[in-house]
mmCIF file of C-alpha atoms in Angstrom:
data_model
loop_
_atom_site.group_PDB
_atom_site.id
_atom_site.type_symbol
_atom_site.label_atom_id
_atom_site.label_comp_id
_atom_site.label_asym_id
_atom_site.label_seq_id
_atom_site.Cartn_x
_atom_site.Cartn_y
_atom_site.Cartn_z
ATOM 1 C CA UNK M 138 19.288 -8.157 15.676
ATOM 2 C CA UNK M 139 17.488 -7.244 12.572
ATOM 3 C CA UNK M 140 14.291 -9.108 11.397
ATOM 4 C CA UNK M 141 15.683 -11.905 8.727
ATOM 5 C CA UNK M 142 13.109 -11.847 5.511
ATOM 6 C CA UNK M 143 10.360 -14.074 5.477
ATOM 7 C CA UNK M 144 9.165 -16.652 2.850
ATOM 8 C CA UNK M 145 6.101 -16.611 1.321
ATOM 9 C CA UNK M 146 5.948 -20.493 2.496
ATOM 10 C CA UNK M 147 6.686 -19.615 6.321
ATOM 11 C CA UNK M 148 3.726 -17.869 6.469
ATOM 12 C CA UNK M 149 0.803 -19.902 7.711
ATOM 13 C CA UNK M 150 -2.598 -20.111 5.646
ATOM 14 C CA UNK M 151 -5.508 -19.235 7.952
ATOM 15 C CA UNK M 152 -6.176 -22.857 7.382
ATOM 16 C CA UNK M 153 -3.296 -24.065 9.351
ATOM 17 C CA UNK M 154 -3.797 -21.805 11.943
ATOM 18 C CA UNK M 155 -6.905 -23.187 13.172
ATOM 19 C CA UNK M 156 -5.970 -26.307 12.491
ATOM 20 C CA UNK M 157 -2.712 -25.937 14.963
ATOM 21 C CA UNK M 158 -5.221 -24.001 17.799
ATOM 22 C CA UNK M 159 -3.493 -20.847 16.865
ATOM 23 C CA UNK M 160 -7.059 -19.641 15.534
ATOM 24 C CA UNK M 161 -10.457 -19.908 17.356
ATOM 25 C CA UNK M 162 -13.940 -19.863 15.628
ATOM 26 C CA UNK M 163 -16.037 -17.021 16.497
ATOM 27 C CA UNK M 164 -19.021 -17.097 19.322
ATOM 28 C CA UNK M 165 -20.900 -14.755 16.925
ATOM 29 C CA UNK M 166 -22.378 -16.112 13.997
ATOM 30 C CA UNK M 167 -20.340 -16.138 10.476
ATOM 31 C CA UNK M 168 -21.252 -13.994 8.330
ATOM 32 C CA UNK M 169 -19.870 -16.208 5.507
ATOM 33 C CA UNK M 170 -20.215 -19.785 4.373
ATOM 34 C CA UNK M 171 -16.737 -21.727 5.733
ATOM 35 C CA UNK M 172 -14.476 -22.483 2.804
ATOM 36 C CA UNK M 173 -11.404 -24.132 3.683
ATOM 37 C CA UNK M 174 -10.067 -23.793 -0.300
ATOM 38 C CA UNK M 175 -10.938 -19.613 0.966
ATOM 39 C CA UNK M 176 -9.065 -20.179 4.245
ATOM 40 C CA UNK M 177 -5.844 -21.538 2.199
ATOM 41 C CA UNK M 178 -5.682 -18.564 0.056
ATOM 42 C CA UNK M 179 -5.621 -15.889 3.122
ATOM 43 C CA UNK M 180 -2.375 -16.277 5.554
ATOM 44 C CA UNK M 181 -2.616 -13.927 8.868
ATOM 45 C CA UNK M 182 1.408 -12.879 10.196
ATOM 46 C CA UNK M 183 2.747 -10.753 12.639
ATOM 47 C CA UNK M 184 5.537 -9.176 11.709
ATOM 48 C CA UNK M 185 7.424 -6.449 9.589
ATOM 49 C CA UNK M 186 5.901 -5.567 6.387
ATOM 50 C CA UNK M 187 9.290 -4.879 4.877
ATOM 51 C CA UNK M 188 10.525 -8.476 5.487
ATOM 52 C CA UNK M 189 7.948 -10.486 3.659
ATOM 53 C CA UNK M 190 9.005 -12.059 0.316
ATOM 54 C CA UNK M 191 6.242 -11.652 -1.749
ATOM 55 C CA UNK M 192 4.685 -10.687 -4.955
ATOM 56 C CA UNK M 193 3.563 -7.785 -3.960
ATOM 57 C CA UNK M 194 3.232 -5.610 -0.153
ATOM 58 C CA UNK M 195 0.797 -2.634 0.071
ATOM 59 C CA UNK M 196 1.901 0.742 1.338
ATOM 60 C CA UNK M 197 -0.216 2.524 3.322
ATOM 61 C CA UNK M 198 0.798 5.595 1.483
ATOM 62 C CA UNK M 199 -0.511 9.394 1.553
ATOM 63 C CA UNK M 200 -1.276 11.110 -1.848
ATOM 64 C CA UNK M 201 1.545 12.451 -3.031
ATOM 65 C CA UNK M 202 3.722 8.874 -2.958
ATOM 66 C CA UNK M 203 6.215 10.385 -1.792
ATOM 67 C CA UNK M 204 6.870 8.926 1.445
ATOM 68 C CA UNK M 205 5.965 9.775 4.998
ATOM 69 C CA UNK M 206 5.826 8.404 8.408
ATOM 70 C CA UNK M 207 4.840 4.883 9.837
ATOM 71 C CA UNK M 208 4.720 1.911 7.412
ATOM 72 C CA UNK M 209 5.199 4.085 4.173
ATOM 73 C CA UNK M 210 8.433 5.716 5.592
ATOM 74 C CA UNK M 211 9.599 1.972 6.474
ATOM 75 C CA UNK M 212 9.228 0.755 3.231
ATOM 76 C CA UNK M 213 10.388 4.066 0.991
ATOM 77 C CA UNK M 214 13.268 3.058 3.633
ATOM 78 C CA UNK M 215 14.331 -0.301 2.908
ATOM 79 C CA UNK M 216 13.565 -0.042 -0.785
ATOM 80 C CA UNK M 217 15.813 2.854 -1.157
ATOM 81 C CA UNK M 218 16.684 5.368 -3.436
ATOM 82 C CA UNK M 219 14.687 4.288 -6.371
ATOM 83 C CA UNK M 220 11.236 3.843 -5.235
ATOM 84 C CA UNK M 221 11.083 7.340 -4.613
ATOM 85 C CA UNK M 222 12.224 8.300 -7.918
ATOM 86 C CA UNK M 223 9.829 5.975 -9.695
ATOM 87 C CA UNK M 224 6.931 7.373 -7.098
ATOM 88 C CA UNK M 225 7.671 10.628 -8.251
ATOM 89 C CA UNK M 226 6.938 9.818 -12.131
ATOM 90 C CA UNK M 227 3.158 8.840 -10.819
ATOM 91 C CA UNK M 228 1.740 12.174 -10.242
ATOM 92 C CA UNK M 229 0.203 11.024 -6.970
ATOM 93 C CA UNK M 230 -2.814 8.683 -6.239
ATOM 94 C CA UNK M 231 -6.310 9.582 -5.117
ATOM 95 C CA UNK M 232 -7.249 8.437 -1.776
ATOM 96 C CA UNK M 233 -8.924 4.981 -2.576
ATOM 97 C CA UNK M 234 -7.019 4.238 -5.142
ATOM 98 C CA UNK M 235 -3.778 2.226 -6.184
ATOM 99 C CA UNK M 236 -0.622 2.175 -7.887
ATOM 100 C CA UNK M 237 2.085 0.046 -8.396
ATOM 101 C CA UNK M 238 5.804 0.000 -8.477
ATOM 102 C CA UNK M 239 9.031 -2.518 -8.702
ATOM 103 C CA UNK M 240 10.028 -3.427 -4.994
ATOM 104 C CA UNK M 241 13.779 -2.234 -5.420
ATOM 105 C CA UNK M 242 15.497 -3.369 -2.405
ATOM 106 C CA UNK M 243 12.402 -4.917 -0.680
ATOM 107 C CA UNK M 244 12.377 -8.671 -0.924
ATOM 108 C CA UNK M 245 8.785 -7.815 -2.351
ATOM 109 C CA UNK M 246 8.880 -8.305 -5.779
ATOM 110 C CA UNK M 247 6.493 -4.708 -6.081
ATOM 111 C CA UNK M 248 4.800 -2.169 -4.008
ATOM 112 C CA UNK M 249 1.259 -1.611 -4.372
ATOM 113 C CA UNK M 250 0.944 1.932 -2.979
ATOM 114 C CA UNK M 251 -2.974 2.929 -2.318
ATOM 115 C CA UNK M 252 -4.283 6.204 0.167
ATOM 116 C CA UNK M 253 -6.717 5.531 2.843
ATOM 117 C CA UNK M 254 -8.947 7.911 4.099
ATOM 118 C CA UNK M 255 -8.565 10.312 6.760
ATOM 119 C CA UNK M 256 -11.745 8.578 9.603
ATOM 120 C CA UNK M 257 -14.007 10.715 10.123
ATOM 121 C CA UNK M 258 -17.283 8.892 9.905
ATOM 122 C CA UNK M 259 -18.229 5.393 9.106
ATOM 123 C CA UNK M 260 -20.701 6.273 6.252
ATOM 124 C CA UNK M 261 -17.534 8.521 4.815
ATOM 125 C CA UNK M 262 -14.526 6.600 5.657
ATOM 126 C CA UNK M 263 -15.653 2.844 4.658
ATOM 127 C CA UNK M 264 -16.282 3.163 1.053
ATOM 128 C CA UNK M 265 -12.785 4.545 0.869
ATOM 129 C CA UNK M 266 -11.097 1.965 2.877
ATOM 130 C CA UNK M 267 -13.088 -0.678 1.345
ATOM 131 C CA UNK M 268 -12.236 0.701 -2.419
ATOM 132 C CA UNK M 269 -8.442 0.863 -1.198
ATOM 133 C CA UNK M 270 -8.226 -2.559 -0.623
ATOM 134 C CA UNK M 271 -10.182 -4.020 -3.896
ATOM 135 C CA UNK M 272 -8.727 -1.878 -6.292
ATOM 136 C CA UNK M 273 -5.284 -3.355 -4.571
ATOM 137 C CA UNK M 274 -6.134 -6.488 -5.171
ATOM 138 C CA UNK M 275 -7.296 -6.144 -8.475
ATOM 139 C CA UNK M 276 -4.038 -4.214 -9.369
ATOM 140 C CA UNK M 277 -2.085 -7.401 -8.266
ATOM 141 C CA UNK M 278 -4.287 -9.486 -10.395
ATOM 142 C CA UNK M 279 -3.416 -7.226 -13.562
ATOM 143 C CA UNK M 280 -0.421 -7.624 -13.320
ATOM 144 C CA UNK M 281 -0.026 -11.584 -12.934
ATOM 145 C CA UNK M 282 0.457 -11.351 -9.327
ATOM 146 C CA UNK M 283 0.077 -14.488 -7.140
ATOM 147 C CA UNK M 284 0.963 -13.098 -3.757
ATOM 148 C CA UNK M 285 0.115 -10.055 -2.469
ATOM 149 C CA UNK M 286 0.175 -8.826 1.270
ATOM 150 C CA UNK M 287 -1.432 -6.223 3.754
ATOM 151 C CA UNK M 288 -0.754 -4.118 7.005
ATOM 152 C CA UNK M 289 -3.561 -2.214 7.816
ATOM 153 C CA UNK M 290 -4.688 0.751 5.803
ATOM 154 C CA UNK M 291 -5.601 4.204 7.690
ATOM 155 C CA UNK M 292 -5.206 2.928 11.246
ATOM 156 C CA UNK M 293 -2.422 4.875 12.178
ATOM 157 C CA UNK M 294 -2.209 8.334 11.889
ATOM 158 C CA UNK M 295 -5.272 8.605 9.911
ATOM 159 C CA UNK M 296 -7.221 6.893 12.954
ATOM 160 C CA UNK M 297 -9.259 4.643 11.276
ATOM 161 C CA UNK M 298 -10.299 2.226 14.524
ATOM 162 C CA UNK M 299 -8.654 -1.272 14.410
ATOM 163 C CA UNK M 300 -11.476 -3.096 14.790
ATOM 164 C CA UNK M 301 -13.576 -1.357 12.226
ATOM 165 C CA UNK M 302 -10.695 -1.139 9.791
ATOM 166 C CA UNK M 303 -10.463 -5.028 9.964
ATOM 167 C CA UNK M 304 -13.919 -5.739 9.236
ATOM 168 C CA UNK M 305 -13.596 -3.568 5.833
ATOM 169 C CA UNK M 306 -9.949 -5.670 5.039
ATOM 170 C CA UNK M 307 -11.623 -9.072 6.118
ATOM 171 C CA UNK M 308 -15.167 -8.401 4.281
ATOM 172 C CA UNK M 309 -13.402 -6.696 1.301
ATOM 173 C CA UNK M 310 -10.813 -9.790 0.663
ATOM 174 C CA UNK M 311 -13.701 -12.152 1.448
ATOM 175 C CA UNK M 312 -15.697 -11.427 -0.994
ATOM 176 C CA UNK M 313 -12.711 -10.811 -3.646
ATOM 177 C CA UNK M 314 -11.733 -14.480 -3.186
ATOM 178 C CA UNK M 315 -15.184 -15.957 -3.270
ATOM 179 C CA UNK M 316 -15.529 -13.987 -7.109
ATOM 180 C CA UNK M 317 -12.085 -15.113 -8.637
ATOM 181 C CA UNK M 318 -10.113 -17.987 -8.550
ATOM 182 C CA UNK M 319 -6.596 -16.575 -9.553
ATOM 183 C CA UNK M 320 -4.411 -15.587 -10.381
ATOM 184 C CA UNK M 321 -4.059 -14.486 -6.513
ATOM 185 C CA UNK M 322 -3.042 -17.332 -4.238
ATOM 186 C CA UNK M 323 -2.583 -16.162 -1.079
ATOM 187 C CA UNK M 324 -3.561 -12.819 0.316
ATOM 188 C CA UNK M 325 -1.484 -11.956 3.623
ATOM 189 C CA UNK M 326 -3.207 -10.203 6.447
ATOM 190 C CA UNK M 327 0.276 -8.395 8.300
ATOM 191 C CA UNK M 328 0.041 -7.314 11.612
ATOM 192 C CA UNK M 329 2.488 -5.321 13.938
ATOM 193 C CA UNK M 330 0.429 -3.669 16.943
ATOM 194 C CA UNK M 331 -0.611 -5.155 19.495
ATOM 195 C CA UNK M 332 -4.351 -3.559 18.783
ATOM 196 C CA UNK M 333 -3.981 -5.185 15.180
ATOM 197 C CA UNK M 334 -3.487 -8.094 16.211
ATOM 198 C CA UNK M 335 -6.456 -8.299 18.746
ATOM 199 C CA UNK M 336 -8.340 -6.878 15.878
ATOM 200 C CA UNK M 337 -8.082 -9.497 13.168
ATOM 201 C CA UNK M 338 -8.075 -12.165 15.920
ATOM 202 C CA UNK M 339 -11.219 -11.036 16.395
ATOM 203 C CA UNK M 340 -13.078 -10.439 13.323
ATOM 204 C CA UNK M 341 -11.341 -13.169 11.104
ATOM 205 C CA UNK M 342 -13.311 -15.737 12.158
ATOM 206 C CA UNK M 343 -16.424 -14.203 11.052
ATOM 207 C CA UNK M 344 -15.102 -14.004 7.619
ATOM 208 C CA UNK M 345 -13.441 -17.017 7.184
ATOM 209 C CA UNK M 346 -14.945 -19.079 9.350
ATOM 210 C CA UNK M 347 -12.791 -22.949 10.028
ATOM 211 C CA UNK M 348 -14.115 -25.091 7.539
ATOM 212 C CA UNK M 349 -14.849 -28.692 9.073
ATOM 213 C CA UNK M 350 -13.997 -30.415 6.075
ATOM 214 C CA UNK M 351 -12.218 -29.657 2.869
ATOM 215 C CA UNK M 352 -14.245 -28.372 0.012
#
């Protein structure tokens, strides 16, 4: 039976997830200050990408925008017909950087398409990865965008490691929320893989650490 589409308000804030034991604080240190106003504005889901009703979903696209394999052929996919012929009026996308596009047939409202980076090493790779996801995020913002929300970028077929890839997403969105208060409400972390989901398990908590009290 196919995956029915998902509400922005069915998906839990990382808030509520510790709150309901469904999140555990880290043994390691946190390498940020706990913010439970931060931890409402980030949601964590596992699911399918291409069922989330949102502002916005980011594509995990290669540089031409024309489609491919793994999450970008899922969405070109369920949005049909016309995201490929707006894609092709683009002229491509760097790798690190973003563009944007109506959802079509998605119950996103928009794509936000940006190109990871190939791993090779951290010192090469991060910067990349780490400019994918803030120039995402400040694409959203341009354009009014209250919800926007993310698989992980380059850890497929690129073979940027889970773990690693998470600590760029979680660090990166960290520090976006701590500098602006709008007009993004709630940043999704998507997973899918079982190694995903082990991964930001793992390293959320050091970035948005549970927050005893409310701010």
């Amino acid at each position: 039976m196919a995956a029915s589409v998902v509400s922005l308000d069915q998906i839990p804030s990382l808030a509520s997830l510790y709150r309901d034991s469904k999140l555990a604080a880290s043994s390691k240190p946190p390498a940020t200050s706990p913010s439970e106003s931060v931890n409402n504005r980030a949601a964590l889901i596992r699911g399918d990408l291409t069922k989330l009703q949102v502002d916005a979903i980011v594509n995990a696209a290669n540089t031409s925008l024309l489609g491919g394999g793994g999450v970008d052929g899922a969405i070109h996919a369920a949005a049909g017909r016309s995201l490929l012929d707006e894609c092709r009026t683009l002229g491509g996308c760097p790798t690190g950087e973003s563009r944007i596009t109506k959802g079509y047939r998605l119950p996103a409202r928009h794509v936000i398409h940006t190109v990871g980076p190939v791993y090779s090493s951290d010192d090469v790779s991060e910067p990349l990865l780490r400019s994918c996801y803030r120039s995402s995020l400040e694409l959203a913002a341009q354009n009014g965008l209250r919800s926007v929300a993310f698989s992980g970028i380059s850890t497929g077929i690129y073979g940027y490691p889970s773990v690693d890839a998470a600590v760029v997403a979680c660090r990166t969105v960290r520090e976006y929320l701590d500098e602006h208060d709008g007009p993004l409400e709630k940043v999704v972390f998507v997973t899918f893989l079982q190694k995903d989901v082990d991964a930001y398990n793992a390293i959320i908590p050091t970035y948005f650490p549970p927050a005893e009290s409310t701010d």
